[in-house]
Amino acid sequence: MRAVTYDSFATDNSRLTIGEVPDPKVGPGQVLIEVRAAGVNPVDWKIMTGGLDPMIDTVFPVIPGWDVAGVVTSLGPDVPEFAIGDEVMAYARKDVVQAGSYAQYIAVAAPAVARKPAALDWPQAGGLPLAGLTARRTLDRLEIGPGDVLLVHGASGGVGSLGVQIAVDRGARVLGTASPGNHDFLRGLGAEPIAYGDGLADRVRELAPDGVQAVADFAGGQLETTLAVLAPKGRHASILDPAVLEHGGHLIWVRPDGAGLAELAALVERGALTVEVAATHPLDEVGAALDASRTGHTRGKIVLVP
Ligand SMILES: NC(=O)c1ccc[n+]([C@@H]2O[C@H](COP(=O)([O-])OP(=O)(O)OC[C@H]3O[C@@H](n4cnc5c(N)ncnc54)[C@H](OP(=O)(O)O)[C@@H]3O)[C@@H](O)[C@H]2O)c1
């Protein structure tokens, strides 16, 4: 099959190649997915630099990519949940960094897989799993519900744009930070937009004079503002900043979770959640897709379509 690979860590795209590699094997409890879309996530290029090497083993050559949507073309032994031809999606992180989704095929453990909702096209479905599960896990840990005022840092990115919609669906009033060019986008998702940067805490207090009940940090580096705007007994979580643990916050690390992904699909089916796709690229343009993600200013998701 055709796949993107790299054979050593690098801070740029210089080690990336696109070519033929052996097809994946399909083990017990796994499905083989023909990839129609592979979401690009910041963690993909962070792994390429060796940034996760202290916690996850890497086997070179690596096929990057942890997000996938596609069609089941083969089943390993004993996978009654799925059939050949099923349209599915998955957050396909494995115990070892090696066989990812920037490829024509990927084998994924069935418990990580969920059916693709018909309301999403392939790029949207490929962009949903990692970011959607991260947003959902964060809002679950914060116990977001009706009556909460929630501040979302980084509300227009992959995780943020999904987190805003899920929190609005749970009945929260959502204040979201983004650059001014994304403020209309945030309004469309149901959030009240605020510019990030100097004076952010004052701008939050203008909208929520009594403070906010919860803060979800999807951007990093926001702890000072978070602590300044939280109401008494407020809850906070970050997907990037371990320092939140010293201040009673939650540090979130997304897990493969087919059941959780199916619940996100149900939100999509009832019109409460959609996926903004900023750009799609063929595998040959993987370098451009990763460079765009590295800017840190993606609206919604960048997606590879092999
Ligand atoms: N712990 C986990 O499990 C987990 C899971 C997923 C992601 N992450 C990490 O979380 C981060 C966000 O992921 P993502 O996929 O949402 O990234 P993304 O799609 O690149 O979005 C980044 C967002 O950050 C905003 N932003 C940029 N600079 C900012 C600043 N100075 N202050 C506030 N917001 C700022 C951008 O808004 P504008 O475009 O409007 O400037 C953009 O919406 C990444 O570092 C990723 O690696 C962690």
Coordinates of N, CA and C in Angstrom, one line a residue, residues 9 25 28 39 57 73 76-77 95 97 108-109 145 163 224 251 254 265 280 284 292 303:
F9 N 13.6 10.7 14.0 CA 13.0 12.0 14.4 C 13.5 13.2 13.7
K25 N -1.1 -6.3 8.8 CA -1.7 -7.5 9.2 C -3.0 -7.2 10.0
P28 N -6.3 -10.6 15.9 CA -7.5 -10.9 16.6 C -8.1 -9.6 17.2
G39 N -7.4 12.5 9.9 CA -7.2 13.9 10.5 C -5.8 14.1 10.9
D57 N 7.0 4.0 23.2 CA 8.1 3.5 22.3 C 7.8 3.8 20.8
T73 N -12.5 -3.3 5.3 CA -12.3 -4.2 4.2 C -11.9 -5.6 4.6
G76 N -10.2 -9.3 11.5 CA -9.4 -10.3 12.2 C -10.3 -11.3 12.9
P77 N -9.8 -12.3 13.5 CA -10.6 -13.3 14.2 C -11.5 -12.7 15.3
D95 N -0.2 1.2 21.3 CA 0.8 1.2 22.4 C 2.2 1.6 21.9
V97 N 4.3 3.7 18.7 CA 4.2 4.6 17.6 C 4.8 3.9 16.4
V108 N -7.0 -1.5 13.2 CA -7.4 -0.8 14.4 C -8.2 -1.8 15.3
A109 N -7.9 -1.8 16.6 CA -8.6 -2.6 17.6 C -10.1 -2.2 17.6
G145 N -22.6 21.3 32.8 CA -24.1 21.1 32.6 C -24.8 22.4 32.6
G163 N -15.4 21.2 21.3 CA -15.7 21.4 22.8 C -16.8 22.5 23.0
E224 N -2.7 31.4 34.6 CA -2.8 32.7 35.3 C -4.2 33.3 35.1
L251 N -5.6 17.4 34.5 CA -4.8 17.3 33.2 C -5.4 16.2 32.4
V254 N -6.3 12.2 26.1 CA -7.4 11.5 25.4 C -7.0 10.0 25.3
A265 N -21.0 10.6 17.6 CA -21.7 10.3 16.4 C -23.2 10.6 16.6
T280 N -8.4 20.1 3.1 CA -8.1 18.7 2.8 C -6.8 18.7 1.9
D284 N 0.2 13.1 -1.0 CA 1.4 13.8 -1.5 C 1.7 15.2 -0.9
A292 N 0.8 23.5 7.9 CA -0.3 24.3 8.3 C -0.7 24.1 9.7
V303 N -7.2 17.8 7.1 CA -7.5 16.4 6.9 C -6.7 15.9 5.7

